[in-house]
Coordinates of C-alpha atoms in Angstrom, one line a residue:
Chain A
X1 CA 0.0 0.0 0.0
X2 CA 1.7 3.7 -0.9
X3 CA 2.0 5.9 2.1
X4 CA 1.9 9.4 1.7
X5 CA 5.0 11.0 3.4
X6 CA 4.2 12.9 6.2
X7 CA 6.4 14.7 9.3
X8 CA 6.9 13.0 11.8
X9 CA 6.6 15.1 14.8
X10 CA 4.0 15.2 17.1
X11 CA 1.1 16.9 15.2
X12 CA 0.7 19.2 19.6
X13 CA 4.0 20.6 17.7
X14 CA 2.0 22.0 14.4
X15 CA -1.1 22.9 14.9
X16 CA -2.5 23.9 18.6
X17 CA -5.6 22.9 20.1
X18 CA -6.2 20.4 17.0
X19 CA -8.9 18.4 18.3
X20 CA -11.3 19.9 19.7
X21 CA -12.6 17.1 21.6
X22 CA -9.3 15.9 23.9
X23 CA -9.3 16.1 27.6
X24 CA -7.0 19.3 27.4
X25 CA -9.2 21.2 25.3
X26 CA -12.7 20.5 25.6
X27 CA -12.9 22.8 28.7
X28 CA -12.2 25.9 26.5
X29 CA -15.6 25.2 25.1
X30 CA -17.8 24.9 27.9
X31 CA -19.6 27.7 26.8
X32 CA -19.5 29.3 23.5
X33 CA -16.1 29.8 21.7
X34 CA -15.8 31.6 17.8
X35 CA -13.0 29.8 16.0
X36 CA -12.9 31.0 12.7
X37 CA -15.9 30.5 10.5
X38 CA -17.9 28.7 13.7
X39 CA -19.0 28.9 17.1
X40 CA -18.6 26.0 19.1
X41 CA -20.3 24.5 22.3
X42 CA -19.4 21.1 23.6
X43 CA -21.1 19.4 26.4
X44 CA -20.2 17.1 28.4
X45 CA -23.5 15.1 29.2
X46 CA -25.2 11.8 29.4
X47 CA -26.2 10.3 26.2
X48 CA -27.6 7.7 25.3
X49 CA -30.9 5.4 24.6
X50 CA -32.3 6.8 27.4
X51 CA -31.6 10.5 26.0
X52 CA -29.4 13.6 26.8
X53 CA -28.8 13.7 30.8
X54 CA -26.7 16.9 31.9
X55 CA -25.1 16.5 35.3
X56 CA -26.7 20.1 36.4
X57 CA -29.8 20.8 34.1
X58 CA -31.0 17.3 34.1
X59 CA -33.0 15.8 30.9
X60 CA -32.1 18.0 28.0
X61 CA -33.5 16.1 25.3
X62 CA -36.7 17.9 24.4
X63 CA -36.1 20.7 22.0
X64 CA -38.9 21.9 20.6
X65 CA -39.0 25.0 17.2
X66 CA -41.8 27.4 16.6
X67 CA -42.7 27.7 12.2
X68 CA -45.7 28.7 10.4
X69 CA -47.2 25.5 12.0
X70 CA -47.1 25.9 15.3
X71 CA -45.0 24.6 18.5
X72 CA -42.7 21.0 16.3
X73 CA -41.0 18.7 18.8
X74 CA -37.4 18.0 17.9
X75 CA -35.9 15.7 19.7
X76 CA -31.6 15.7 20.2
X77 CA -31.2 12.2 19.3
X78 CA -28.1 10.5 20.3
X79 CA -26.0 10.0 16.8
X80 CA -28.4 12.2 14.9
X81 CA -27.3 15.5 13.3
X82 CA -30.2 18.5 13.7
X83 CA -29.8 21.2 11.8
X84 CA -32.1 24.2 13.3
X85 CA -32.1 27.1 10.6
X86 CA -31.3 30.4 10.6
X87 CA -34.4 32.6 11.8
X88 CA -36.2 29.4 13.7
X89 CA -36.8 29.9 17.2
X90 CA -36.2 27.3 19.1
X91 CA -36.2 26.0 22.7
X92 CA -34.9 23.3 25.0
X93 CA -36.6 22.4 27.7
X94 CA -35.0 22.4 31.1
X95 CA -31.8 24.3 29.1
X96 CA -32.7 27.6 28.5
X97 CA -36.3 29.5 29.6
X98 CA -36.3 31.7 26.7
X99 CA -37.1 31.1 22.8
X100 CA -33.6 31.5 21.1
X101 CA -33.9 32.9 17.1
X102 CA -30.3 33.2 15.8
X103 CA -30.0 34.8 12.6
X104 CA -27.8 31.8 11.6
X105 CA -28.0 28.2 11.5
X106 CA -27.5 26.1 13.9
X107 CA -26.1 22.0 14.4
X108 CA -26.5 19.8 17.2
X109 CA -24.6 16.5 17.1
X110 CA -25.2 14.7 20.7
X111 CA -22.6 11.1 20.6
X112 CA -23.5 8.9 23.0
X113 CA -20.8 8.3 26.0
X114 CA -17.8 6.3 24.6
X115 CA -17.2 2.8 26.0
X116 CA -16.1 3.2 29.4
X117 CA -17.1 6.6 29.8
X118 CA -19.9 8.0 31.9
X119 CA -20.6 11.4 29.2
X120 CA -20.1 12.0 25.8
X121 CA -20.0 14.7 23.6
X122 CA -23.2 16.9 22.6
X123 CA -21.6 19.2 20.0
X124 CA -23.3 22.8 18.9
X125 CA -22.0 24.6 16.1
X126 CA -23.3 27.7 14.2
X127 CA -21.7 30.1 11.9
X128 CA -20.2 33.1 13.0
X129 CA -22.5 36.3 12.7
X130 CA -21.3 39.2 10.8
X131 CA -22.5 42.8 10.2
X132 CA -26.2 43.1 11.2
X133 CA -26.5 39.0 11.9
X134 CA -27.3 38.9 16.1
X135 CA -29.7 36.9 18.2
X136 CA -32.9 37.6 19.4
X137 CA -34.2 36.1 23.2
X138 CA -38.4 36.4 23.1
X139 CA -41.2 34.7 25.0
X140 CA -44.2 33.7 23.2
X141 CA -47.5 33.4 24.7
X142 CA -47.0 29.4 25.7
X143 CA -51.1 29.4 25.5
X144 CA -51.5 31.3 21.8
X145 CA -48.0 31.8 20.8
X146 CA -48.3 35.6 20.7
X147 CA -45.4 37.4 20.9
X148 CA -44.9 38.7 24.8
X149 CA -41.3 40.1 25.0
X150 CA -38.0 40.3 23.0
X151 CA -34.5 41.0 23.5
X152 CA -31.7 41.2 20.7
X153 CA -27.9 41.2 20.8
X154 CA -26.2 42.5 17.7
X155 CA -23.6 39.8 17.4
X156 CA -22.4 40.4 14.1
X157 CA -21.4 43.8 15.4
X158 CA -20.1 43.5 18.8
X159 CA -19.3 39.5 19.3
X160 CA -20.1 36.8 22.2
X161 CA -19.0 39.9 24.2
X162 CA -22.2 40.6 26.0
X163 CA -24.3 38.0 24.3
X164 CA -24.7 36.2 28.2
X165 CA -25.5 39.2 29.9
X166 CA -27.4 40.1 27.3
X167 CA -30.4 37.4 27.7
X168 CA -29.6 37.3 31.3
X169 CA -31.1 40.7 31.3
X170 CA -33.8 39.7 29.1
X171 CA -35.0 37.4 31.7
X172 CA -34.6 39.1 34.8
X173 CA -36.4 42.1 32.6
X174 CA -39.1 39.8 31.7
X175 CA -39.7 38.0 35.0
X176 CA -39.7 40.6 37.2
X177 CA -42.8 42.4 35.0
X178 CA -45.9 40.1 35.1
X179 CA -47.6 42.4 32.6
X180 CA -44.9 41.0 30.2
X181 CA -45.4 37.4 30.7
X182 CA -49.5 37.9 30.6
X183 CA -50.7 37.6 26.9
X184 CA -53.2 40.8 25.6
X185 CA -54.6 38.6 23.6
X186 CA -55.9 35.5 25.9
X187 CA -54.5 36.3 29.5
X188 CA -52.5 33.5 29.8
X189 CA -49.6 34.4 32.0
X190 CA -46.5 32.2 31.1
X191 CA -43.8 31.0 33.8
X192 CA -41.0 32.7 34.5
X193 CA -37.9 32.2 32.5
X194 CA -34.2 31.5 33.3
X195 CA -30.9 31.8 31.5
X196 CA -29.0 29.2 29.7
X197 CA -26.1 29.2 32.5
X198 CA -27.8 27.1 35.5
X199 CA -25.6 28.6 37.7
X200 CA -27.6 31.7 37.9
X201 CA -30.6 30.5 38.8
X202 CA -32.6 32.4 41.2
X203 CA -34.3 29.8 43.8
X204 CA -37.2 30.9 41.2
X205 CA -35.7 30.5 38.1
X206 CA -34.6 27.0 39.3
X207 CA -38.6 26.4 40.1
X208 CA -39.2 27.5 36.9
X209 CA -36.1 25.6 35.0
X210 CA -37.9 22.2 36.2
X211 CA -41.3 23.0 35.0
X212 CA -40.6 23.8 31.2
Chain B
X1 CA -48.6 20.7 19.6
X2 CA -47.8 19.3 15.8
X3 CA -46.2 16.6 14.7
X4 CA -44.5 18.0 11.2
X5 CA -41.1 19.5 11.4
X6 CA -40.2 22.8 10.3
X7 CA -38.2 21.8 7.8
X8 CA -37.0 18.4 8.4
X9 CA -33.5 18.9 8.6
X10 CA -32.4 15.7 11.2
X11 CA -29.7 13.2 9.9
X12 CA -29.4 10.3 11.7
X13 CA -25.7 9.5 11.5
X14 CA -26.6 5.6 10.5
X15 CA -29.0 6.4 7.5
X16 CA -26.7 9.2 6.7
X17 CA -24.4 6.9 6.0
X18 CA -25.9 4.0 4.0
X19 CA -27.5 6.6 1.9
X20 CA -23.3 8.2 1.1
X21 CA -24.3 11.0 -0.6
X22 CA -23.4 14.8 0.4
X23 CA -26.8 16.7 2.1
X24 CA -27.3 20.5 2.0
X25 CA -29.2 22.1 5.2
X26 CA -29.9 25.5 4.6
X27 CA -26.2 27.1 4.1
X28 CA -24.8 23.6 5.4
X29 CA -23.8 20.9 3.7
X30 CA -22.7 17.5 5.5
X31 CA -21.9 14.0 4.8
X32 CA -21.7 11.2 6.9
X33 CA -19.3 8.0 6.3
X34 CA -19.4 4.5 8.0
X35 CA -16.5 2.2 8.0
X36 CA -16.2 -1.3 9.7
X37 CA -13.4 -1.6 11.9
X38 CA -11.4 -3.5 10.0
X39 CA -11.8 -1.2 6.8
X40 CA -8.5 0.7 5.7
X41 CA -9.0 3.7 7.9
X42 CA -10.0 7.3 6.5
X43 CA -7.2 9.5 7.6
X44 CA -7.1 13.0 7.0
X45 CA -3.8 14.5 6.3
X46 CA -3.7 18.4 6.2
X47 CA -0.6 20.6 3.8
X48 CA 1.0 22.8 6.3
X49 CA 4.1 24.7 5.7
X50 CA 6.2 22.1 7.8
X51 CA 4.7 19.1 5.8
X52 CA 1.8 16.9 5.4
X53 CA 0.3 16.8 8.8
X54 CA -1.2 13.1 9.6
X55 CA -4.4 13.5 12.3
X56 CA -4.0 10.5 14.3
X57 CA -6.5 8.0 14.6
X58 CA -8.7 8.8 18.2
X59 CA -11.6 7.2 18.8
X60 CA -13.1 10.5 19.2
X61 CA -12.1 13.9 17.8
X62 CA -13.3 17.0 16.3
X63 CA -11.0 18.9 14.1
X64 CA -11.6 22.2 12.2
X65 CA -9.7 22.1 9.3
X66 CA -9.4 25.8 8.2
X67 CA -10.6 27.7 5.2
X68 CA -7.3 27.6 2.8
X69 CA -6.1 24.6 4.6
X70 CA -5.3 21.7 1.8
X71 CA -6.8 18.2 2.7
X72 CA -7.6 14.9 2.0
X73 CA -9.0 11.8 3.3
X74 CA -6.9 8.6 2.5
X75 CA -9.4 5.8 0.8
X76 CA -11.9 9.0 0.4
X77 CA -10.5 11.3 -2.0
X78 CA -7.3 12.5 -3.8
X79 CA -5.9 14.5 -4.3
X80 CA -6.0 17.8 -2.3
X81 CA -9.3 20.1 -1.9
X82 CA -8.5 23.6 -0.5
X83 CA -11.7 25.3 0.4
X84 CA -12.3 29.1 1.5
X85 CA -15.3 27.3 3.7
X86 CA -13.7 25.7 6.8
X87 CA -13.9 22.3 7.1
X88 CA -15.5 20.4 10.5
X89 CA -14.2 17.2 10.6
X90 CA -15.7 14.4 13.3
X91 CA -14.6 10.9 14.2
X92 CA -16.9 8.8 16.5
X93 CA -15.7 5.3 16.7
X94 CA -18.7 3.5 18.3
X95 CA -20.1 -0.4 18.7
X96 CA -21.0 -0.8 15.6
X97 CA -18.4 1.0 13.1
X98 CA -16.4 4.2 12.4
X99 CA -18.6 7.4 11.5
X100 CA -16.9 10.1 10.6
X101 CA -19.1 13.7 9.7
X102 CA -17.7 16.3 7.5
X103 CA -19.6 19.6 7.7
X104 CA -19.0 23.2 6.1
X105 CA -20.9 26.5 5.6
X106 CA -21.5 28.8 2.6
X107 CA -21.0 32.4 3.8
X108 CA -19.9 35.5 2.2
X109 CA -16.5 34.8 3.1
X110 CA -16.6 31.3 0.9
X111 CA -15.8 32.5 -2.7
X112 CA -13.3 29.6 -3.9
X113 CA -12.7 26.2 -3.9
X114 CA -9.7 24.8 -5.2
X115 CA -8.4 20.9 -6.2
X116 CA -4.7 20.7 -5.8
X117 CA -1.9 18.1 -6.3
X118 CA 1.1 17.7 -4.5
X119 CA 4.1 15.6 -4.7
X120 CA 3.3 12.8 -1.9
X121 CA 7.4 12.1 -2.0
X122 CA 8.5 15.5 -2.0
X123 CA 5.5 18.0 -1.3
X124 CA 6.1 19.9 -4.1
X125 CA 3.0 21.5 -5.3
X126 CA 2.6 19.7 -8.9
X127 CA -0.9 22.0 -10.1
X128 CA -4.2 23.3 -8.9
X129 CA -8.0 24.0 -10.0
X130 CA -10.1 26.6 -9.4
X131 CA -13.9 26.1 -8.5
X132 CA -16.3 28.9 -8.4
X133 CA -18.0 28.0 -4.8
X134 CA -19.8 31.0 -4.7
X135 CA -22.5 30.9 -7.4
X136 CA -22.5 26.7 -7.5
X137 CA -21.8 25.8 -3.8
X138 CA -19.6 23.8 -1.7
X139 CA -21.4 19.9 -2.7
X140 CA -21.0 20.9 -6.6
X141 CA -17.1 20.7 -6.0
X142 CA -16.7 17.0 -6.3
X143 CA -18.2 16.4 -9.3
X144 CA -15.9 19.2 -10.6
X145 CA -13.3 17.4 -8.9
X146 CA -13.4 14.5 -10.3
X147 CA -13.5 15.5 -13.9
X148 CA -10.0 17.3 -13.5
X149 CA -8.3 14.8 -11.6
X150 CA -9.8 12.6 -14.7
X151 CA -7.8 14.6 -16.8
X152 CA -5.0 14.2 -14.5
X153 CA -5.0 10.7 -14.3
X154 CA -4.9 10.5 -18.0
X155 CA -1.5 12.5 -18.7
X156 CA 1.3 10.8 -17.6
X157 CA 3.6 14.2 -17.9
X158 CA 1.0 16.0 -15.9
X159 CA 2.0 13.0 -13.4
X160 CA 6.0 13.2 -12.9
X161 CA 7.1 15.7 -10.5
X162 CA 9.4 18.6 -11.6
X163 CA 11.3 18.6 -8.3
X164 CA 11.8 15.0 -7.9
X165 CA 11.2 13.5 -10.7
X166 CA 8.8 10.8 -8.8
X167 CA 5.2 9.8 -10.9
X168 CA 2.1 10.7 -8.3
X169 CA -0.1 7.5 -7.8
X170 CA -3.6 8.1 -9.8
X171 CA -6.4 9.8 -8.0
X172 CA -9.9 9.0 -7.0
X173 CA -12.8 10.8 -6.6
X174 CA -15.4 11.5 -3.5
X175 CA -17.9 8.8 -4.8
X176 CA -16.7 5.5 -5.3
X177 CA -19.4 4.6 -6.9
X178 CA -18.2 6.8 -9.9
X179 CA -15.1 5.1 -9.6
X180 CA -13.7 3.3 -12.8
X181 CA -11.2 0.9 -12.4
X182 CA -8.0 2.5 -12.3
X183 CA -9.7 4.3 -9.7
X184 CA -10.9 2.1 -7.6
X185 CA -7.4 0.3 -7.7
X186 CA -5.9 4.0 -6.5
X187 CA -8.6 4.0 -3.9
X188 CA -7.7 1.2 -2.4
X189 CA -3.8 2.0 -2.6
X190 CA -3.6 5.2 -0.6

C-alpha cells in the first residue's frame, strides 16, 4: 500500500488545540467559543438510549421549534445530526427558559458516552454572525404563541462579548414584569424564564427551569 | 402541539451513511461516512508549511480544518481540496463502526474552492484548479473534482514531479461509486 510522506513530529508541535474534543481542550468550550468561520459549544453530558442527561440541568433532550405550523417537537437524538435554521426559534426544555432565534443556522450533534465513559459529547455549532446578523431572546404566549417580550444582541457587530448578559437581562427584565409574561390577547400568563447558565438561577428561576 | 417539522433537517448518522451522498441544510452541507473496523481507515492529512500533517486516529475527535487549509482523506479522496469554507471534521468510533461527519458553511467569506496536487514524496505543489464556490456551492465541488483529476490521471507528464522527478499514484474521486477501475485500484492504494 503507498503511504503518503508525512512529518513525523508530534502533530501538539503543528497545529494547537487540533482536536477539539481531547481532555485538554474541551474545557475551553464549555460555553460558546468563535474559531474561525464557527462557534462552538461542547457538552459534556449523558447520552444515550435513554436521552441527553446533563449533570446540572438534568433531561435535555426535548427541544422543541416554533414555524408557520405551530409549537414542532425536535428531539436531540443520540447519533443524529439536527440542523435548526437560521431565523427558527427554538427552545430546549430544562436548558434555557427563553425562545432563542439566531439569525444563523444552527447543528446539534449529541454522541453517545464512549465505551467506558460516563458522558459524551453533545456538540453545537453555528456560523459566525457578521454585520447586522445577532440573536434575538423572546417569549411567546405558551397558550396562543403571541409574541410577549424580545430581546436582541447585535452579534455580528459586537461578538459573544455581552451575548450572556445580554439574555440574562432579558430574563430578569421579563420575569420581574408580570404584565410582560400575561398575553393581551388570551391572559395567559406564562412562567417565568431563566438563563442558559444554571448557575444563575434564582431559587425561582430554578422552580421555573424544572417546570418547562 | 404538531407533529410535522419545520423543515426536516435531522440526519441520523446511520442512515446518513448508507444513503453516502453529500446533504445541504440550509447554508450547510454535510456527509456522513461508516467504515467497519477493519476497513483501511480514513485519515485525514492536512498541507501545512512544515509538511503533510497526519491526524492521528482517536476514537473520538473534532477537528476544524481551516478555510485555505489543503486536505484529503486517505481511501476518500485525492488528491487535495483547499476550500475558503472551513472544514469540521468528526470521528466517533462507536459499537458498531467508524462514522466520521464532515460539515462546512456557505458564507460571504466562501468564494473559492480549489483541487490541488502535490508531490506525496516530495510535497512539491505539482498543479491546482479553481472552483467557483460562490455561485455553485460547496457539494457541486466533487463532481468538478473529479473530472479534473480525470484529466489528471490521464497524462502521464502532468503525473512526474518537476522537483523529484517521482510519478504521483492516480487519483480517486469522492464517490466511489463513480469510480472506474484504475480508480478504484488508487482507492484502495492510498
Amino acid at each position: 500500500m503507498f503511504r503518503e510522506i508525512t512529518i513525523d513530529e508530534p502533530i501538539e508541535k503543528i497545529i494547537d488545540d487540533w482536536d477539539f474534543l481531547a481532555d485538554r481542550v474541551v474545557a475551553k468550550f464549555t460555553m460558546f467559543r468563535p474559531v474561525g468561520q464557527n462557534i462552538y459549544g461542547i457538552r459534556r453530558r449523558s447520552i444515550s438510549a435513554d436521552g441527553v442527561i446533563d449533570p446540572r440541568k438534568g433531561n435535555v433532550s426535548g427541544a422543541i421549534e416554533l414555524g408557520p405550523q405551530g409549537v414542532i417537537e425536535v428531539p436531540h437524538h443520540p447519533m443524529h445530526i439536527h440542523v435548526t435554521t437560521a431565523g427558527t426559534p427554538h427552545r430546549v426544555r430544562h436548558s434555557f427558559g427563553y425562545w432563542h432565534i439566531n439569525d444563523m443556522d444552527e447543528i446539534y450533534l449529541p454522541l453517545t458516552n464512549p465505551e467506558g465513559e460516563a458522558l459524551g459529547h453533545y456538540l453545537v455549532i453555528m456560523q459566525t454572525p457578521t454585520g447586522s446578523e445577532g440573536d434575538t431572546y423572546a417569549w411567546y404566549c405558551e397558550k396562543c404563541l403571541t409574541l410577549l417580550f424580545e430581546r436582541h444582541h447585535p452579534t455580528g457587530e459586537l461578538g459573544m462579548q455581552g451575548l450572556f448578559k445580554c439574555s440574562e437581562l432579558g430574563v430578569r427584565e421579563y420575569n420581574a414584569d408580570p404584565r410582560k409574561r400575561t398575553c393581551p390577547e388570551c391572559g395567559y400568563l406564562n412562567p417565568l424564564a431563566y438563563c442558559w447558565n444554571s448557575a444563575k438561577d434564582t431559587p425561582e428561576e430554578r422552580a421555573a427551569r424544572a417546570i418547562w | 402541539m404538531l407533529n410535522e417539522p419545520v423543515l426536516n433537517y435531522d440526519f441520523p448518522l446511520d442512515t446518513s451513511a448508507a444513503e453516502g451522498h453529500w446533504h445541504q441544510a440550509n447554508r450547510y452541507s454535510l456527509w456522513v461516512g461508516r467504515q467497519l473496523k477493519t476497513d483501511p481507515p480514513y485519515e485525514v492529512i492536512e498541507r501545512h508549511p512544515q509538511g503533510a500533517v497526519r491526524l492521528p486516529l482517536r476514537p473520538r475527535l473534532m477537528r476544524l480544518i481551516p478555510a485555505g487549509t489543503p486536505f484529503r482523506v486517505t481511501h476518500l479522496f485525492a488528491p487535495y481540496r483547499a476550500s475558503d469554507a472551513d472544514m469540521i471534521y468528526i470521528r466517533a468510533d462507536v459499537e458498531e463502526g467508524v462514522y466520521h461527519t464532515l460539515l462546512a458553511a456557505t458564507s460571504k467569506e466562501v468564494k473559492e474552492d480549489r483541487v490541488v496536487w502535490f508531490c506525496p514524496h516530495c510535497g512539491h505543489e505539482m498543479g491546482r484548479e479553481v472552483f467557483d464556490a460562490r455561485t455553485q456551492g460547496l457539494i457541486a465541488f466533487w463532481p468538478f473534482m473529479l473530472e479534473k483529476l480525470r484529466a489528471f490521471n490521464a497524462s502521464p507528464e502532468r503525473r512526474i514531479c518537476s522537483t523529484c522527478g517521482k510519478q504521483h499514484p492516480e487519483c480517486y474521486g469522492f464517490d466511489a461509486k463513480l469510480d472506474q477501475p484504475n480508480e478504484s485500484a488508487a482507492r484502495a492504494e492510498w
